[in-house]
mmCIF file of C-alpha atoms in Angstrom:
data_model
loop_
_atom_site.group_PDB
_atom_site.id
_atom_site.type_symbol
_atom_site.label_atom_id
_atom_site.label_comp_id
_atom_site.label_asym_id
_atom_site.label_seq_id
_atom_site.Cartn_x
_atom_site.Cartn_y
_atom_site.Cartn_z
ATOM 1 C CA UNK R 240 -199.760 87.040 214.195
ATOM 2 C CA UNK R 241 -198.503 85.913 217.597
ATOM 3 C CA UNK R 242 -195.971 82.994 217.859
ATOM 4 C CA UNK R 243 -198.034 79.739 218.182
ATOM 5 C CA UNK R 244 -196.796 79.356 221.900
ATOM 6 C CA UNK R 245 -198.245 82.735 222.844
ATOM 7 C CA UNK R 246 -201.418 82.028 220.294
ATOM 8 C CA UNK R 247 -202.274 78.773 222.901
ATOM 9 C CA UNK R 248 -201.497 80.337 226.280
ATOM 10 C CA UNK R 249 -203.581 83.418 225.264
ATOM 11 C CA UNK R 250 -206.207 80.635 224.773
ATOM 12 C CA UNK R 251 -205.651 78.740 227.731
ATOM 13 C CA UNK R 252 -205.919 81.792 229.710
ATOM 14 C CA UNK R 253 -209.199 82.926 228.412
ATOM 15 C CA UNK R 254 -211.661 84.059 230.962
ATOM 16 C CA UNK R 255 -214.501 85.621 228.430
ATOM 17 C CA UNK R 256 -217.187 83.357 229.466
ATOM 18 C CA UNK R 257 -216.222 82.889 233.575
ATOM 19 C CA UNK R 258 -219.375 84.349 234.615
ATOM 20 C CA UNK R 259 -221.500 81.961 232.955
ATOM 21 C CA UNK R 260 -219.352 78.393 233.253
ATOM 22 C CA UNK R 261 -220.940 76.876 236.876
ATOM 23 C CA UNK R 262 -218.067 74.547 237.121
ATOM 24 C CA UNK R 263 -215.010 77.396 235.942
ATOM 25 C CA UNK R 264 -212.961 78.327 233.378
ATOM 26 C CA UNK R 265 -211.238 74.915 231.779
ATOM 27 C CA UNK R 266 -211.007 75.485 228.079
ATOM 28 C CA UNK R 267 -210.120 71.744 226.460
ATOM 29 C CA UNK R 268 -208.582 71.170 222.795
ATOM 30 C CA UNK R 269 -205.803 69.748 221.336
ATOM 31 C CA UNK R 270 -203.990 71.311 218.271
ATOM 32 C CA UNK R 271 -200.782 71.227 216.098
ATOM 33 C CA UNK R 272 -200.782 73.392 212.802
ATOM 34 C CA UNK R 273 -199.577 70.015 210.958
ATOM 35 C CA UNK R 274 -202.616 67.954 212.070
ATOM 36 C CA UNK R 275 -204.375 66.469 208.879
ATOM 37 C CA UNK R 276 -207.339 65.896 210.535
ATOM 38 C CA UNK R 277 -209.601 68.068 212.913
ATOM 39 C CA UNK R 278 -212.604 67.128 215.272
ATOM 40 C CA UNK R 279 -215.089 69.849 215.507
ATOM 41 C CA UNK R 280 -217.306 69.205 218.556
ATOM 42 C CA UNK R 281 -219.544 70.989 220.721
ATOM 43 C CA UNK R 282 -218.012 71.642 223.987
ATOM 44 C CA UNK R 283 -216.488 69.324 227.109
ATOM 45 C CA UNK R 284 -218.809 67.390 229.519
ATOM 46 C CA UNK R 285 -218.073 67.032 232.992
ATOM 47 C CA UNK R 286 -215.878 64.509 232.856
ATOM 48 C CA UNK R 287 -214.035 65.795 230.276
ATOM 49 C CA UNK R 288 -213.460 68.971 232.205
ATOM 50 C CA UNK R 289 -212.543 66.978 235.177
ATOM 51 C CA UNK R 290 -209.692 65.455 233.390
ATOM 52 C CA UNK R 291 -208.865 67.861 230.641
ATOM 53 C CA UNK R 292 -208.550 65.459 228.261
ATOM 54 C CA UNK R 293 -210.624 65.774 225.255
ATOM 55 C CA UNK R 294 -212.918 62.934 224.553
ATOM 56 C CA UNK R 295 -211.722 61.030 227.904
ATOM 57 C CA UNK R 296 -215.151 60.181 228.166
ATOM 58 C CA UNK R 297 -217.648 56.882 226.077
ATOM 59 C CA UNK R 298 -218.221 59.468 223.900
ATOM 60 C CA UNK R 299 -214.433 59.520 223.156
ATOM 61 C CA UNK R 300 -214.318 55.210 222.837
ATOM 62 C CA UNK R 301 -217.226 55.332 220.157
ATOM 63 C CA UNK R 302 -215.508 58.431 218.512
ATOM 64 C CA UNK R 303 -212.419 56.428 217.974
ATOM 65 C CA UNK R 304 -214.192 53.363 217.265
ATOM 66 C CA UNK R 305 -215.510 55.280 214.246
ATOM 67 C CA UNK R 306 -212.471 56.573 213.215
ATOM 68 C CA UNK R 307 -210.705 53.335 213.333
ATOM 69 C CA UNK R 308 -207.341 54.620 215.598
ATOM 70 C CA UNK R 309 -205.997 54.168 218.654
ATOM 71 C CA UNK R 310 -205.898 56.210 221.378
ATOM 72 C CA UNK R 311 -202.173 57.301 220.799
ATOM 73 C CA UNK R 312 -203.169 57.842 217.452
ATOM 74 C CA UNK R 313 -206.325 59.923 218.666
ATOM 75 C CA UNK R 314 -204.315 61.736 221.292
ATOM 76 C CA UNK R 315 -201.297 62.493 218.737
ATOM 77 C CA UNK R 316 -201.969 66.342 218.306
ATOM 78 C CA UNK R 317 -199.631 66.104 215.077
ATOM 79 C CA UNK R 318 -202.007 64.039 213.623
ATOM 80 C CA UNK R 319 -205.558 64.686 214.908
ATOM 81 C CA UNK R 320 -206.713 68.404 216.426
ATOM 82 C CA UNK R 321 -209.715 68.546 218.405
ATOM 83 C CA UNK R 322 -211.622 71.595 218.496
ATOM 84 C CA UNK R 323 -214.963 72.022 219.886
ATOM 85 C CA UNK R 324 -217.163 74.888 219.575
ATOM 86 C CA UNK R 325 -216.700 75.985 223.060
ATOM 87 C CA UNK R 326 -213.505 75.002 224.290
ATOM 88 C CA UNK R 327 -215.123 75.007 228.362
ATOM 89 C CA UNK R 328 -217.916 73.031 230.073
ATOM 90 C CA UNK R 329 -221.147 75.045 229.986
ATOM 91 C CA UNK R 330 -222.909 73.142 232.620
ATOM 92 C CA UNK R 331 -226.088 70.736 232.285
ATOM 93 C CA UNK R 332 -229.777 72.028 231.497
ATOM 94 C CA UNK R 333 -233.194 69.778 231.754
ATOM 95 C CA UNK R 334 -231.830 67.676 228.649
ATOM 96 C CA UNK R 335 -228.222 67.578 229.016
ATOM 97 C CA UNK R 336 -225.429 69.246 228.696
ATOM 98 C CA UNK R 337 -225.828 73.085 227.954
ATOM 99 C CA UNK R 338 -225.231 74.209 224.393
ATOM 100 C CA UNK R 339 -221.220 75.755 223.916
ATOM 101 C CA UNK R 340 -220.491 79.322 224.971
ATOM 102 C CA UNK R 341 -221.343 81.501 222.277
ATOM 103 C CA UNK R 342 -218.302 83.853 223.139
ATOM 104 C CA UNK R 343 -215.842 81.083 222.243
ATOM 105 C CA UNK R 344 -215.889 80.351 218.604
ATOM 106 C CA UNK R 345 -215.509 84.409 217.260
ATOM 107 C CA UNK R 346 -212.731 85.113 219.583
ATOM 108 C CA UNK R 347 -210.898 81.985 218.568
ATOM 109 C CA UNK R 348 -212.152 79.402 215.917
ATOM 110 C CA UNK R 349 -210.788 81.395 212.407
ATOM 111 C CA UNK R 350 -207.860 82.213 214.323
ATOM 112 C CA UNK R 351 -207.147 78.415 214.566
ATOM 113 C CA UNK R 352 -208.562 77.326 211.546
ATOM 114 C CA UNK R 353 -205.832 80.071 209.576
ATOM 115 C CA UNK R 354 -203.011 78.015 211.539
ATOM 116 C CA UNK R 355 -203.519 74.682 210.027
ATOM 117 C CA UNK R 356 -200.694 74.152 207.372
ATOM 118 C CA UNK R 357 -201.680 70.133 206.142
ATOM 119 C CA UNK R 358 -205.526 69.935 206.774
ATOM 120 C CA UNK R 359 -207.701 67.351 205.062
ATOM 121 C CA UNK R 360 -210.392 66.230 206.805
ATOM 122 C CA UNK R 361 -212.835 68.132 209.093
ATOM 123 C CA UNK R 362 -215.247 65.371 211.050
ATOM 124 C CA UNK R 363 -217.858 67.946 212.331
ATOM 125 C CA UNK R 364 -219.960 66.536 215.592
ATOM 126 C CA UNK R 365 -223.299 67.779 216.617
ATOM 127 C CA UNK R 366 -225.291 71.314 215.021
ATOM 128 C CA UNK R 367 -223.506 73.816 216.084
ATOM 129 C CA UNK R 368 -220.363 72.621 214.560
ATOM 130 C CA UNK R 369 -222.196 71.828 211.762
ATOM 131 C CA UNK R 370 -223.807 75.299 211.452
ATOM 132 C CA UNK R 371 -219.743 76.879 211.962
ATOM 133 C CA UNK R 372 -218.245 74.519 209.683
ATOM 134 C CA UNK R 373 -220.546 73.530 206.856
ATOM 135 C CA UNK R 374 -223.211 76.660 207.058
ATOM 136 C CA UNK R 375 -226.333 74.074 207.757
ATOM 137 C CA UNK R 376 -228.246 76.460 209.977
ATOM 138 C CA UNK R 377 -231.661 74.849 211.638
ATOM 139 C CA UNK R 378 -231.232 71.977 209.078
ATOM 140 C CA UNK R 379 -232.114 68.779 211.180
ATOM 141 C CA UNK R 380 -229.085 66.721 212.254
ATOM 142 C CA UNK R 381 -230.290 63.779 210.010
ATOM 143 C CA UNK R 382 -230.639 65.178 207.100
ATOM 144 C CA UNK R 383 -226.921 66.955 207.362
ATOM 145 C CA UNK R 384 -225.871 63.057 207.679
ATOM 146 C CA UNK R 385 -227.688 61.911 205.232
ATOM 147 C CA UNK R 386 -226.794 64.325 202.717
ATOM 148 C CA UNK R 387 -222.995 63.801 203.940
ATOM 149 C CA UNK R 388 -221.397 63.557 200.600
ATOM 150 C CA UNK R 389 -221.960 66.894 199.765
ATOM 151 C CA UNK R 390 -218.669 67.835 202.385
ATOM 152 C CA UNK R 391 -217.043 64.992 200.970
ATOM 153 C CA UNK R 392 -213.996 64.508 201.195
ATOM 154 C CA UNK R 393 -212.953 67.632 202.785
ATOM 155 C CA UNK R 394 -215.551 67.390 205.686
ATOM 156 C CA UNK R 395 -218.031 64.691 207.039
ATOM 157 C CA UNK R 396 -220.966 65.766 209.459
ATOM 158 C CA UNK R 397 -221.282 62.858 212.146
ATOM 159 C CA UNK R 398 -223.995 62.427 214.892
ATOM 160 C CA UNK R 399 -222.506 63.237 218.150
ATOM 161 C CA UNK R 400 -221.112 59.614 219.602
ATOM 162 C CA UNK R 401 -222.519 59.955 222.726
ATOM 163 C CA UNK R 402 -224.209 57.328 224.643
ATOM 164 C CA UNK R 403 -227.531 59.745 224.358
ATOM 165 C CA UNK R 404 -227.537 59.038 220.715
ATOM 166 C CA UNK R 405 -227.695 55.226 220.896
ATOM 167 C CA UNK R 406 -231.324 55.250 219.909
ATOM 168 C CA UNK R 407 -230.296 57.213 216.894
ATOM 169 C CA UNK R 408 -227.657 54.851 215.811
ATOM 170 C CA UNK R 409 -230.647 51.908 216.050
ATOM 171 C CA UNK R 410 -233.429 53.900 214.049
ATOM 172 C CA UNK R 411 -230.383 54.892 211.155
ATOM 173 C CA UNK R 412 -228.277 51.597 210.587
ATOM 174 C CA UNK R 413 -227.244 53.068 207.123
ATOM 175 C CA UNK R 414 -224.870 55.258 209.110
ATOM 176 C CA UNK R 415 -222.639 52.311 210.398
ATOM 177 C CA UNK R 416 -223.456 50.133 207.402
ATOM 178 C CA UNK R 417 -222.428 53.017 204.794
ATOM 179 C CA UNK R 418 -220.661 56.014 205.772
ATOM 180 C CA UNK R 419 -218.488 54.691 208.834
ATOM 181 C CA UNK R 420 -216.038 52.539 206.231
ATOM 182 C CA UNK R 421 -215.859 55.490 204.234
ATOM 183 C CA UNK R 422 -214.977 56.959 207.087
ATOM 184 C CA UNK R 423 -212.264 55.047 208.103
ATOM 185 C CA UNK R 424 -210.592 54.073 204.761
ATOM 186 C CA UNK R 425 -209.924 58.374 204.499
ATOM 187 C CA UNK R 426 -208.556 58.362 207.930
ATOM 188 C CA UNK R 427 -205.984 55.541 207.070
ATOM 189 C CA UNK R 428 -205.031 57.244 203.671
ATOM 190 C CA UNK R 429 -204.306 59.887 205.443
ATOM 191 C CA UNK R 430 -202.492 58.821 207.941
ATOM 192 C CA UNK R 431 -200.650 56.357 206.211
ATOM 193 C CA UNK R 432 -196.535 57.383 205.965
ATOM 194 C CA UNK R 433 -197.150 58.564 202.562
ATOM 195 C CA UNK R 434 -200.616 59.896 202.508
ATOM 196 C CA UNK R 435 -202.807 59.300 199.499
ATOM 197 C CA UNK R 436 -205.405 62.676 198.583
#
């Protein structure tokens, strides 16, 4: 296995999907092998690639609203990796942003997911992290929520927190009511100094 250094700038470098990415190659992720937590996602949006920060977007301020950190917490790659689907920006179709790359998870995701060494949590975003990460398939997005204790506590399957998804958040208020303190009481166990399983 490659040295981690060489691992990321093989990954950074990656040019599979260049012919399809309008906007150009910009993969976007943030990892550390010790990182107790991981964010699954789908793939950038524009601004996102524009700044090539991860979550540097509303999405990212409702994300970490969720989660109950900080954004030095959130942006602490020790503590929190962030790994879409499709590390690049596919573009925008008629209802959004384009679905992630299909190239980019088999040429990289197990890869990363072998080099974790403390991992405990796995907050998967959207389907097609779902379908990767907890083998859901076509299942509809609301049901994988609903039914989110049966990843727990190794994984919880979120709604993506983007704006588009407000009406979502209105017609489910169990979500905030229920899972979200779940949700954060985990996160501060585990990143407490001595971190409770």
């Amino acid at each position: 296995m490659p040295t981690l250094d060489a691992f990321l700038a093989d990954v950074r470098a990656c040019t599979r999907c260049a012919a399809h990415l309008p906007h150009g190659v910009r993969p976007v992720f943030q990892f550390h092998p010790h990182a107790p937590i991981l964010i699954a996602g789908q793939a950038p949006g524009a601004r996102v690639h524009a700044s090539g920060v991860p979550f540097d977007d509303p999405s990212g301020d409702r994300l970490r609203a969720w989660l109950g950190v900080d954004r030095d917490t959130f942006y602490d790659a020790t503590k929190i990796a962030i790994l879409p689907m499709g590390f690049c920006y596919p573009g925008t179709g008629k209802s959004g942003d384009l679905p992630p790359r299909p190239e980019c998870a088999p040429a990289w995701r197990d890869a990363f997911m072998q080099r974790f060494e403390r991992l405990s949590l796995v907050i998967v975003l959207g389907q097609y992290a779902m379908d990767y990460h907890l083998g859901t398939g076509k299942t509809p997005l609301t049901q994988v929520v609903e039914h989110w204790r049966d990843h727990w506590p190794q994984a919880l399957p979120l709604p993506h927190p983007s704006p588009r998804n407000n009406r979502w958040l209105v017609r489910n208020p169990w979500f905030e009511q229920d899972v979200l303190p779940v949700l954060q009481a985990r996160v501060r166990a585990i990143l407490a100094p001595n971190p409770k399983e």
